[in-house]
Coordinates of N, CA and C in Angstrom, one line a residue:
X1 N 69.9 26.0 -15.0 CA 70.2 26.9 -16.1 C 71.1 26.3 -17.1
X2 N 71.7 25.1 -16.8 CA 72.7 24.5 -17.7 C 71.9 23.6 -18.7
X3 N 72.4 23.7 -20.0 CA 71.8 22.9 -21.0 C 72.6 21.7 -21.3
X4 N 73.7 21.5 -20.5 CA 74.5 20.4 -20.8 C 75.3 20.5 -22.0
X5 N 75.5 19.4 -22.8 CA 76.3 19.5 -24.0 C 75.5 19.2 -25.2
X6 N 74.3 19.7 -25.3 CA 73.4 19.4 -26.4 C 73.2 20.7 -27.3
X7 N 74.0 21.7 -27.1 CA 73.9 22.9 -27.9 C 74.3 22.7 -29.3
X8 N 73.8 23.5 -30.3 CA 74.2 23.4 -31.7 C 75.6 23.9 -31.9
X9 N 76.2 23.6 -33.1 CA 77.5 24.1 -33.4 C 77.5 24.7 -34.8
X10 N 77.4 26.0 -34.9 CA 77.3 26.6 -36.2 C 78.6 26.6 -37.0
X11 N 78.5 26.5 -38.3 CA 79.7 26.6 -39.2 C 79.9 28.0 -39.8
X12 N 79.0 28.9 -39.5 CA 79.1 30.3 -40.0 C 80.2 31.0 -39.2
X13 N 81.0 31.8 -40.0 CA 82.1 32.5 -39.4 C 81.7 34.0 -39.4
X14 N 82.1 34.7 -38.3 CA 81.9 36.2 -38.2 C 83.2 36.9 -37.9
X15 N 83.3 38.1 -38.4 CA 84.6 38.8 -38.3 C 84.8 39.3 -36.9
X16 N 86.0 39.4 -36.5 CA 86.4 40.0 -35.2 C 86.3 41.5 -35.2
X17 N 86.2 42.0 -36.4 CA 86.3 43.5 -36.6 C 87.7 44.0 -36.9
X18 N 88.7 43.1 -36.8 CA 90.1 43.5 -37.1 C 90.5 42.5 -38.2
X19 N 90.8 43.0 -39.4 CA 91.1 42.2 -40.5 C 92.3 41.3 -40.3
X20 N 93.4 41.9 -39.6 CA 94.6 41.2 -39.4 C 94.4 40.0 -38.4
X21 N 93.4 40.2 -37.5 CA 93.1 39.1 -36.5 C 92.3 38.0 -37.3
X22 N 91.4 38.4 -38.1 CA 90.7 37.4 -38.9 C 91.6 36.6 -39.8
X23 N 92.7 37.2 -40.3 CA 93.7 36.5 -41.1 C 94.4 35.4 -40.3
X24 N 94.5 35.7 -39.0 CA 95.1 34.7 -38.1 C 94.2 33.6 -37.6
X25 N 92.9 33.7 -38.0 CA 91.9 32.8 -37.7 C 91.4 32.1 -39.0
X26 N 92.3 31.7 -39.8 CA 91.9 31.0 -41.1 C 91.3 32.0 -42.1
X27 N 91.5 33.3 -41.8 CA 91.0 34.3 -42.8 C 89.5 34.6 -42.7
X28 N 88.8 34.0 -41.7 CA 87.3 34.1 -41.6 C 86.8 34.6 -40.3
X29 N 87.6 34.7 -39.3 CA 87.1 35.1 -38.0 C 86.6 33.9 -37.1
X30 N 85.7 34.2 -36.1 CA 85.3 33.2 -35.2 C 84.0 32.5 -35.7
X31 N 83.7 31.4 -35.1 CA 82.5 30.7 -35.3 C 81.3 31.4 -34.6
X32 N 80.2 31.6 -35.3 CA 79.0 32.1 -34.6 C 78.6 31.2 -33.5
X33 N 78.2 31.7 -32.4 CA 77.7 30.9 -31.3 C 78.9 30.4 -30.4
X34 N 80.1 30.7 -30.7 CA 81.2 30.3 -29.9 C 81.5 31.2 -28.8
X35 N 82.4 30.8 -27.9 CA 82.7 31.6 -26.7 C 84.2 31.9 -26.8
X36 N 84.5 33.2 -26.7 CA 85.9 33.7 -26.9 C 86.4 34.4 -25.6
X37 N 87.6 34.0 -25.2 CA 88.2 34.6 -24.1 C 89.4 35.5 -24.5
X38 N 89.4 36.7 -24.0 CA 90.6 37.6 -24.2 C 91.2 37.9 -22.9
X39 N 92.3 37.3 -22.6 CA 93.0 37.5 -21.3 C 94.3 38.2 -21.5
X40 N 94.7 38.9 -20.4 CA 95.9 39.6 -20.4 C 96.1 40.5 -19.3
X41 N 97.3 41.1 -19.1 CA 97.6 42.0 -18.0 C 97.0 43.3 -18.3
X42 N 97.0 44.2 -17.3 CA 96.3 45.5 -17.3 C 96.9 46.4 -18.5
X43 N 96.0 47.0 -19.2 CA 96.4 47.9 -20.3 C 96.8 47.3 -21.6
X44 N 96.6 46.0 -21.8 CA 97.1 45.4 -23.0 C 96.1 45.4 -24.2
X45 N 94.9 45.9 -23.9 CA 93.9 46.0 -25.0 C 92.8 45.1 -25.0
X46 N 92.5 44.5 -23.9 CA 91.4 43.5 -23.8 C 90.0 44.1 -24.2
X47 N 89.7 45.2 -23.5 CA 88.5 45.9 -23.7 C 88.4 46.4 -25.2
X48 N 89.5 46.9 -25.7 CA 89.5 47.5 -27.1 C 89.2 46.4 -28.1
X49 N 89.7 45.2 -27.9 CA 89.4 44.1 -28.8 C 88.0 43.6 -28.7
X50 N 87.5 43.5 -27.5 CA 86.1 43.1 -27.2 C 85.1 44.1 -27.8
X51 N 85.4 45.4 -27.6 CA 84.5 46.5 -28.1 C 84.6 46.5 -29.6
X52 N 85.7 46.3 -30.2 CA 85.8 46.3 -31.7 C 84.9 45.2 -32.3
X53 N 85.0 44.0 -31.6 CA 84.1 42.9 -32.0 C 82.6 43.3 -31.9
X54 N 82.3 43.9 -30.8 CA 80.9 44.3 -30.6 C 80.4 45.3 -31.6
X55 N 81.3 46.3 -31.9 CA 81.0 47.4 -32.8 C 80.8 46.8 -34.2
X56 N 81.7 45.9 -34.6 CA 81.6 45.3 -35.9 C 80.2 44.6 -36.1
X57 N 79.8 43.8 -35.0 CA 78.6 43.1 -35.1 C 77.4 44.1 -35.2
X58 N 77.4 45.2 -34.4 CA 76.4 46.2 -34.5 C 76.3 46.9 -35.8
X59 N 77.4 47.1 -36.4 CA 77.5 47.8 -37.8 C 77.0 46.8 -38.9
X60 N 77.0 45.5 -38.6 CA 76.4 44.6 -39.5 C 74.9 44.5 -39.3
X61 N 74.3 45.2 -38.3 CA 72.9 45.2 -38.1 C 72.5 44.2 -37.0
X62 N 73.5 43.6 -36.3 CA 73.2 42.7 -35.2 C 73.0 43.5 -33.9
X63 N 72.4 42.8 -32.9 CA 72.2 43.4 -31.6 C 73.2 42.8 -30.6
X64 N 73.8 43.7 -29.8 CA 74.8 43.3 -28.9 C 74.5 43.8 -27.5
X65 N 74.7 42.9 -26.5 CA 74.6 43.3 -25.1 C 76.0 43.3 -24.5
X66 N 76.4 44.5 -24.0 CA 77.7 44.7 -23.5 C 77.6 44.9 -22.0
X67 N 78.1 43.9 -21.2 CA 78.0 44.0 -19.7 C 79.4 44.3 -19.1
X68 N 79.4 45.5 -18.5 CA 80.7 46.0 -18.0 C 80.7 45.9 -16.5
X69 N 81.8 45.4 -15.9 CA 81.9 45.2 -14.5 C 83.0 46.0 -13.9
X70 N 83.5 47.0 -14.6 CA 84.7 47.8 -14.1 C 84.5 49.2 -14.4
X71 N 84.0 49.6 -15.6 CA 83.9 51.0 -15.9 C 82.4 51.3 -16.3
X72 N 82.1 52.6 -16.2 CA 80.7 53.1 -16.5 C 80.6 53.2 -18.0
X73 N 79.4 53.1 -18.5 CA 79.1 53.3 -20.0 C 79.8 54.6 -20.5
X74 N 79.7 55.7 -19.8 CA 80.3 56.9 -20.2 C 81.8 56.8 -20.3
X75 N 82.4 56.2 -19.4 CA 83.9 56.0 -19.4 C 84.3 55.1 -20.6
X76 N 83.6 54.0 -20.8 CA 83.9 53.1 -21.9 C 83.8 53.8 -23.2
X77 N 82.7 54.6 -23.4 CA 82.4 55.3 -24.7 C 83.5 56.3 -24.9
X78 N 83.9 57.1 -23.9 CA 84.9 58.1 -24.0 C 86.3 57.5 -24.3
X79 N 86.6 56.5 -23.6 CA 88.0 55.9 -23.8 C 88.1 55.2 -25.1
X80 N 87.1 54.6 -25.6 CA 87.2 53.9 -26.9 C 87.2 54.9 -28.0
X81 N 86.6 56.1 -27.8 CA 86.7 57.1 -28.9 C 88.1 57.5 -29.2
X82 N 89.0 57.4 -28.2 CA 90.4 57.8 -28.3 C 91.1 56.9 -29.3
X83 N 90.6 55.7 -29.6 CA 91.2 54.8 -30.5 C 90.3 54.6 -31.8
X84 N 89.5 55.6 -32.0 CA 88.7 55.6 -33.2 C 87.5 54.7 -33.2
X85 N 87.1 54.2 -32.0 CA 85.9 53.4 -31.9 C 84.7 54.2 -31.4
X86 N 83.8 54.6 -32.2 CA 82.7 55.5 -31.8 C 81.5 54.6 -31.6
X87 N 81.1 54.4 -30.3 CA 80.0 53.6 -30.0 C 78.6 54.3 -30.1
X88 N 78.7 55.7 -30.1 CA 77.5 56.4 -30.0 C 76.4 56.1 -31.1
X89 N 76.8 56.0 -32.3 CA 75.7 55.7 -33.3 C 75.0 54.4 -33.1
X90 N 75.8 53.3 -32.7 CA 75.1 52.0 -32.5 C 74.4 52.0 -31.2
X91 N 74.7 52.8 -30.2 CA 73.9 52.9 -29.0 C 72.6 53.7 -29.4
X92 N 72.7 54.7 -30.2 CA 71.6 55.5 -30.5 C 70.6 54.7 -31.4
X93 N 71.1 53.8 -32.3 CA 70.1 53.1 -33.1 C 69.6 51.8 -32.4
X94 N 70.0 51.6 -31.2 CA 69.5 50.4 -30.4 C 70.2 49.1 -30.7
X95 N 71.3 49.1 -31.5 CA 72.0 47.8 -31.7 C 72.9 47.5 -30.6
X96 N 73.4 48.5 -29.8 CA 74.3 48.2 -28.7 C 73.7 48.6 -27.4
X97 N 73.6 47.7 -26.5 CA 73.0 47.9 -25.2 C 74.2 47.8 -24.2
X98 N 74.6 48.9 -23.6 CA 75.8 48.9 -22.7 C 75.3 49.1 -21.3
X99 N 75.5 48.1 -20.5 CA 75.1 48.1 -19.1 C 76.2 47.8 -18.1
X100 N 76.2 48.5 -17.0 CA 77.4 48.4 -16.1 C 76.8 48.2 -14.7
X101 N 77.5 47.3 -14.0 CA 77.2 47.0 -12.5 C 78.5 46.6 -11.9
X102 N 78.7 47.0 -10.6 CA 79.8 46.5 -9.9 C 79.6 45.0 -9.6
X103 N 80.6 44.2 -9.7 CA 80.5 42.8 -9.5 C 80.0 42.4 -8.1
X104 N 80.2 43.3 -7.2 CA 79.8 43.0 -5.8 C 78.4 43.5 -5.5
X105 N 77.7 44.1 -6.6 CA 76.3 44.6 -6.4 C 75.4 43.4 -6.2
X106 N 75.7 42.3 -6.9 CA 74.9 41.0 -6.7 C 75.8 39.9 -6.3
X107 N 75.1 38.8 -5.9 CA 75.8 37.5 -5.7 C 75.9 36.9 -7.1
X108 N 76.6 35.8 -7.2 CA 76.8 35.1 -8.5 C 75.5 34.7 -9.1
X109 N 74.6 34.1 -8.3 CA 73.3 33.6 -8.8 C 72.5 34.8 -9.3
X110 N 72.5 35.9 -8.6 CA 71.7 37.1 -9.1 C 72.3 37.6 -10.4
X111 N 73.7 37.6 -10.5 CA 74.3 38.1 -11.8 C 73.8 37.2 -12.9
X112 N 73.8 35.9 -12.7 CA 73.3 34.9 -13.7 C 71.9 35.2 -14.1
X113 N 71.0 35.4 -13.1 CA 69.6 35.7 -13.3 C 69.4 37.0 -14.1
X114 N 70.2 38.0 -13.7 CA 70.1 39.3 -14.4 C 70.5 39.2 -15.9
X115 N 71.6 38.4 -16.1 CA 72.1 38.2 -17.5 C 71.0 37.5 -18.3
X116 N 70.5 36.4 -17.7 CA 69.4 35.7 -18.4 C 68.2 36.6 -18.8
X117 N 67.8 37.4 -17.9 CA 66.7 38.3 -18.1 C 67.0 39.3 -19.3
X118 N 68.2 39.8 -19.2 CA 68.6 40.8 -20.3 C 68.7 40.1 -21.6
X119 N 69.2 38.9 -21.7 CA 69.2 38.2 -23.0 C 67.8 37.8 -23.5
X120 N 67.0 37.4 -22.6 CA 65.6 37.1 -23.0 C 64.9 38.3 -23.5
X121 N 65.2 39.4 -22.9 CA 64.5 40.7 -23.2 C 65.0 41.2 -24.6
X122 N 66.3 41.3 -24.7 CA 66.9 42.0 -25.9 C 67.2 41.0 -27.1
X123 N 67.3 39.7 -26.8 CA 67.6 38.7 -27.8 C 68.8 39.2 -28.7
X124 N 70.0 39.4 -28.0 CA 71.2 39.8 -28.7 C 71.8 38.5 -29.5
X125 N 72.6 38.8 -30.5 CA 73.4 37.7 -31.1 C 74.8 37.7 -30.6
X126 N 75.2 38.8 -29.9 CA 76.5 38.9 -29.3 C 76.4 39.4 -27.9
X127 N 77.2 38.8 -27.0 CA 77.2 39.3 -25.6 C 78.7 39.5 -25.2
X128 N 79.0 40.6 -24.6 CA 80.4 40.9 -24.1 C 80.3 41.0 -22.6
X129 N 81.2 40.3 -21.9 CA 81.3 40.4 -20.5 C 82.7 40.9 -20.1
X130 N 82.8 42.1 -19.6 CA 84.1 42.8 -19.4 C 84.3 43.4 -18.1
X131 N 85.2 42.8 -17.2 CA 85.9 41.6 -17.3 C 85.3 40.5 -16.4
X132 N 85.2 39.3 -16.8 CA 84.6 38.2 -16.0 C 85.5 38.0 -14.7
X133 N 86.8 38.3 -14.8 CA 87.6 38.1 -13.6 C 87.2 38.9 -12.4
X134 N 86.5 40.0 -12.6 CA 86.0 40.8 -11.5 C 84.9 40.1 -10.8
X135 N 84.2 39.1 -11.4 CA 83.1 38.4 -10.8 C 83.7 37.5 -9.6
X136 N 85.0 37.2 -9.6 CA 85.5 36.4 -8.6 C 85.9 37.1 -7.4
X137 N 85.7 38.4 -7.3 CA 86.1 39.2 -6.2 C 85.3 38.7 -4.9
X138 N 86.0 38.3 -3.9 CA 85.4 37.8 -2.7 C 84.7 36.5 -2.8
X139 N 84.9 35.8 -4.0 CA 84.2 34.5 -4.2 C 85.3 33.4 -4.4
X140 N 85.0 32.2 -4.0 CA 85.9 31.1 -4.3 C 86.0 30.9 -5.8
X141 N 87.1 30.5 -6.3 CA 87.3 30.4 -7.8 C 86.4 29.3 -8.3
X142 N 86.1 28.2 -7.6 CA 85.3 27.1 -8.1 C 83.9 27.6 -8.3
X143 N 83.4 28.5 -7.4 CA 82.0 29.0 -7.5 C 81.9 29.9 -8.8
X144 N 82.9 30.7 -9.0 CA 82.8 31.6 -10.2 C 82.9 30.7 -11.5
X145 N 83.8 29.7 -11.5 CA 83.9 28.9 -12.6 C 82.6 28.1 -12.9
X146 N 81.9 27.6 -11.8 CA 80.6 26.9 -12.0 C 79.6 27.9 -12.6
X147 N 79.5 29.1 -12.1 CA 78.6 30.1 -12.6 C 78.8 30.3 -14.1
X148 N 80.1 30.5 -14.4 CA 80.4 30.8 -15.8 C 80.2 29.6 -16.7
X149 N 80.4 28.5 -16.2 CA 80.1 27.3 -17.0 C 78.6 27.2 -17.4
X150 N 77.8 27.5 -16.4 CA 76.3 27.5 -16.6 C 76.0 28.6 -17.6
X151 N 76.6 29.8 -17.5 CA 76.4 30.9 -18.4 C 76.8 30.5 -19.9
X152 N 78.0 29.9 -20.0 CA 78.5 29.5 -21.3 C 77.5 28.5 -21.9
X153 N 77.0 27.5 -21.2 CA 76.0 26.6 -21.7 C 74.7 27.3 -22.2
X154 N 74.3 28.3 -21.4 CA 73.1 29.0 -21.8 C 73.3 29.8 -23.1
X155 N 74.5 30.5 -23.2 CA 74.8 31.3 -24.4 C 74.9 30.4 -25.6
X156 N 75.6 29.3 -25.5 CA 75.7 28.3 -26.6 C 74.4 27.8 -27.0
X157 N 73.5 27.4 -26.0 CA 72.2 26.9 -26.4 C 71.3 27.9 -27.0
X158 N 71.6 29.2 -26.8 CA 70.9 30.3 -27.5 C 71.5 30.8 -28.7
X159 N 72.6 30.1 -29.2 CA 73.4 30.5 -30.4 C 73.9 32.0 -30.3
X160 N 74.3 32.4 -29.1 CA 74.8 33.7 -28.9 C 76.4 33.6 -28.8
X161 N 77.0 34.5 -29.6 CA 78.5 34.5 -29.6 C 78.9 35.4 -28.4
X162 N 79.8 34.8 -27.5 CA 80.1 35.5 -26.3 C 81.6 35.9 -26.3
X163 N 81.9 37.1 -25.9 CA 83.3 37.5 -25.7 C 83.5 37.9 -24.2
X164 N 84.4 37.2 -23.6 CA 84.7 37.5 -22.2 C 86.2 37.9 -22.1
X165 N 86.4 39.0 -21.3 CA 87.7 39.5 -21.0 C 88.1 39.0 -19.6
X166 N 89.4 38.8 -19.4 CA 89.8 38.4 -18.1 C 91.2 39.0 -17.8
X167 N 91.3 39.7 -16.6 CA 92.6 40.3 -16.2 C 93.5 39.3 -15.6
X168 N 94.7 39.3 -16.1 CA 95.8 38.4 -15.6 C 96.8 39.2 -14.8
X169 N 97.1 38.8 -13.6 CA 98.0 39.4 -12.8 C 99.4 39.3 -13.4
X170 N 100.3 40.3 -13.2 CA 101.6 40.3 -13.8 C 102.4 39.1 -13.4
X171 N 102.2 38.7 -12.1 CA 103.0 37.5 -11.6 C 102.3 36.2 -11.9
X172 N 101.2 36.2 -12.7 CA 100.5 35.0 -13.0 C 101.0 34.3 -14.3
X173 N 100.7 33.0 -14.5 CA 101.1 32.3 -15.7 C 100.1 32.7 -16.8
X174 N 100.7 33.2 -17.9 CA 99.9 33.6 -19.0 C 99.1 32.4 -19.6
X175 N 99.5 31.2 -19.3 CA 98.8 30.0 -19.9 C 97.6 29.6 -19.1
X176 N 97.3 30.4 -18.0 CA 96.1 30.1 -17.3 C 95.2 31.4 -17.2
X177 N 93.9 31.3 -16.9 CA 93.1 32.4 -16.7 C 92.7 32.5 -15.2
X178 N 92.5 33.8 -14.8 CA 92.3 34.0 -13.4 C 91.1 33.3 -12.8
X179 N 90.1 33.0 -13.6 CA 88.9 32.3 -13.2 C 88.8 30.9 -13.6
X180 N 89.9 30.4 -14.2 CA 89.9 29.0 -14.6 C 89.0 28.5 -15.6
X181 N 88.7 29.4 -16.6 CA 87.7 29.0 -17.6 C 88.3 28.7 -19.0
X182 N 89.6 28.7 -19.1 CA 90.2 28.6 -20.4 C 89.8 27.3 -21.1
X183 N 89.5 26.2 -20.3 CA 89.2 25.0 -20.9 C 87.7 25.0 -21.4
X184 N 86.9 25.9 -21.0 CA 85.5 26.0 -21.4 C 85.3 26.7 -22.7
X185 N 86.2 27.5 -23.1 CA 86.0 28.4 -24.2 C 86.5 27.8 -25.5
X186 N 86.0 28.4 -26.7 CA 86.4 27.9 -28.0 C 87.6 28.5 -28.6
X187 N 87.7 29.8 -28.4 CA 88.9 30.6 -28.9 C 89.5 31.4 -27.7
X188 N 90.8 31.4 -27.6 CA 91.5 32.1 -26.5 C 92.6 32.9 -27.1
X189 N 92.5 34.2 -26.8 CA 93.5 35.2 -27.2 C 94.2 35.7 -26.0
X190 N 95.5 35.7 -26.0 CA 96.3 36.1 -24.8 C 97.1 37.4 -25.2
X191 N 97.1 38.4 -24.3 CA 97.8 39.6 -24.5 C 98.8 39.9 -23.4
X192 N 99.9 40.4 -23.7 CA 100.9 40.8 -22.7 C 101.9 41.8 -23.2
X193 N 102.7 42.4 -22.3 CA 103.7 43.4 -22.7 C 105.0 42.7 -22.9
X194 N 105.8 43.2 -23.9 CA 107.1 42.7 -24.2 C 108.0 43.8 -24.7
X195 N 109.3 43.8 -24.4 CA 110.2 44.7 -24.9 C 110.5 44.3 -26.4
X196 N 110.2 45.2 -27.3 CA 110.5 45.0 -28.7 C 111.2 46.2 -29.3
X197 N 112.4 46.0 -29.8 CA 113.2 47.1 -30.3 C 113.3 48.2 -29.4
X198 N 113.5 47.9 -28.1 CA 113.7 49.0 -27.1 C 112.5 49.7 -26.6
X199 N 111.3 49.2 -27.0 CA 110.0 49.8 -26.6 C 109.1 48.7 -26.1
X200 N 108.3 49.1 -25.1 CA 107.3 48.2 -24.5 C 106.1 48.1 -25.5
X201 N 105.9 46.9 -26.0 CA 104.9 46.7 -27.0 C 103.8 45.7 -26.5
X202 N 102.6 45.8 -27.0 CA 101.6 44.8 -26.7 C 101.7 43.7 -27.6
X203 N 101.7 42.5 -27.1 CA 101.9 41.3 -27.9 C 100.6 40.4 -27.8
X204 N 100.1 40.0 -29.0 CA 98.9 39.2 -29.1 C 99.3 37.8 -29.6
X205 N 98.7 36.8 -29.0 CA 98.8 35.4 -29.6 C 97.5 34.7 -29.5
X206 N 97.2 33.8 -30.4 CA 96.0 33.0 -30.4 C 96.4 31.7 -29.8
X207 N 96.0 31.5 -28.5 CA 96.4 30.2 -27.8 C 95.7 29.0 -28.4
X208 N 94.4 29.2 -28.7 CA 93.7 28.1 -29.3 C 92.5 28.7 -30.0
X209 N 92.0 28.0 -31.0 CA 90.7 28.3 -31.6 C 90.2 27.0 -32.2
X210 N 89.3 26.4 -31.5 CA 88.8 25.0 -31.9 C 88.1 25.0 -33.2
X211 N 88.4 24.0 -34.0 CA 87.7 23.7 -35.2 C 88.2 24.5 -36.4
X212 N 89.3 25.2 -36.3 CA 89.7 26.1 -37.4 C 91.3 26.1 -37.4
X213 N 91.8 26.4 -38.6 CA 93.3 26.7 -38.7 C 93.5 28.0 -38.1
X214 N 94.6 28.2 -37.3 CA 94.9 29.5 -36.8 C 96.4 29.6 -36.6
X215 N 96.9 30.8 -36.7 CA 98.3 31.1 -36.6 C 98.9 30.9 -35.3
X216 N 100.1 30.3 -35.2 CA 100.8 30.2 -33.9 C 101.8 31.2 -33.7
X217 N 101.8 32.3 -34.6 CA 102.8 33.3 -34.5 C 102.3 34.5 -33.7
X218 N 103.1 35.0 -32.8 CA 102.7 36.2 -32.0 C 102.8 37.4 -32.9
X219 N 102.1 38.5 -32.6 CA 102.1 39.7 -33.3 C 102.0 40.9 -32.4
X220 N 102.4 42.1 -32.9 CA 102.3 43.3 -32.1 C 100.9 43.9 -32.3
X221 N 100.3 44.3 -31.2 CA 99.0 45.0 -31.3 C 99.2 46.5 -31.0
X222 N 98.8 47.3 -31.9 CA 99.0 48.7 -31.7 C 97.6 49.4 -31.7
X223 N 97.5 50.3 -30.7 CA 96.2 51.1 -30.6 C 96.6 52.6 -30.9
X224 N 95.8 53.2 -31.8 CA 96.0 54.6 -32.1 C 94.7 55.2 -32.4
X225 N 94.7 56.5 -32.7 CA 93.4 57.2 -33.0 C 92.8 56.6 -34.3
X226 N 93.5 55.8 -35.0 CA 93.0 55.2 -36.2 C 92.4 53.8 -36.0
X227 N 92.5 53.3 -34.7 CA 91.9 52.0 -34.4 C 93.0 51.0 -34.0
X228 N 92.7 49.7 -34.2 CA 93.5 48.6 -33.8 C 94.2 48.0 -35.0
X229 N 95.5 47.8 -34.8 CA 96.4 47.3 -35.9 C 97.2 46.2 -35.4
X230 N 97.4 45.1 -36.1 CA 98.2 44.0 -35.8 C 99.4 43.9 -36.8
X231 N 100.6 43.8 -36.3 CA 101.7 43.7 -37.2 C 102.7 42.6 -36.8
X232 N 103.5 42.1 -37.6 CA 104.5 41.1 -37.3 C 105.5 41.6 -36.3
X233 N 106.0 40.7 -35.4 CA 107.0 41.1 -34.5 C 108.3 41.4 -35.2
X234 N 108.9 42.5 -35.0 CA 110.1 42.9 -35.7 C 111.3 42.0 -35.2

């Protein structure tokens, strides 16, 4: 299933769906066909950022496959509505395909085959995997990394933009990802909690984004009923 290193490299840029994040990515967003990792501790906004990216793509008329390994489609739709992200219209018009399976339902090879079949059937331009760290449950890290490497090769070869979220344990190093794929991806966003002005705030930083200028300044990520907002650290 691996295409090696012969995949194309698009120069087209696509919005993350968050204007302030695009501004931190040279003002233009991510490269089409790239692979994006959003990692962070629990509750820091990984799913919210991934879903915002998917929703923005769908509202542009693109097709997105959202693979959830932790919550049901109904849970995801309800929870995101609380921050102003309404997925129902793009589900209804067929642009967003939201599928959920427990990571232990299949082995890694079967997960890979199911994902290939879904991409071949739907021909999406964007794929979200939320969270890929769940795929490592009961599996050696090297096997999960090998599977994800093959998946990344396939997605790049198909010119599909991929967003993967990954849960980081509180006692883990923020500079590493739980499934060891940070070196495989093109853009890496890290989220964590920090005390700012006496309050616990979500902090976002762009660890890397290959081939483009990007900000090295951390910012505060706020979630409200009006959506996602990024502001400078006070």
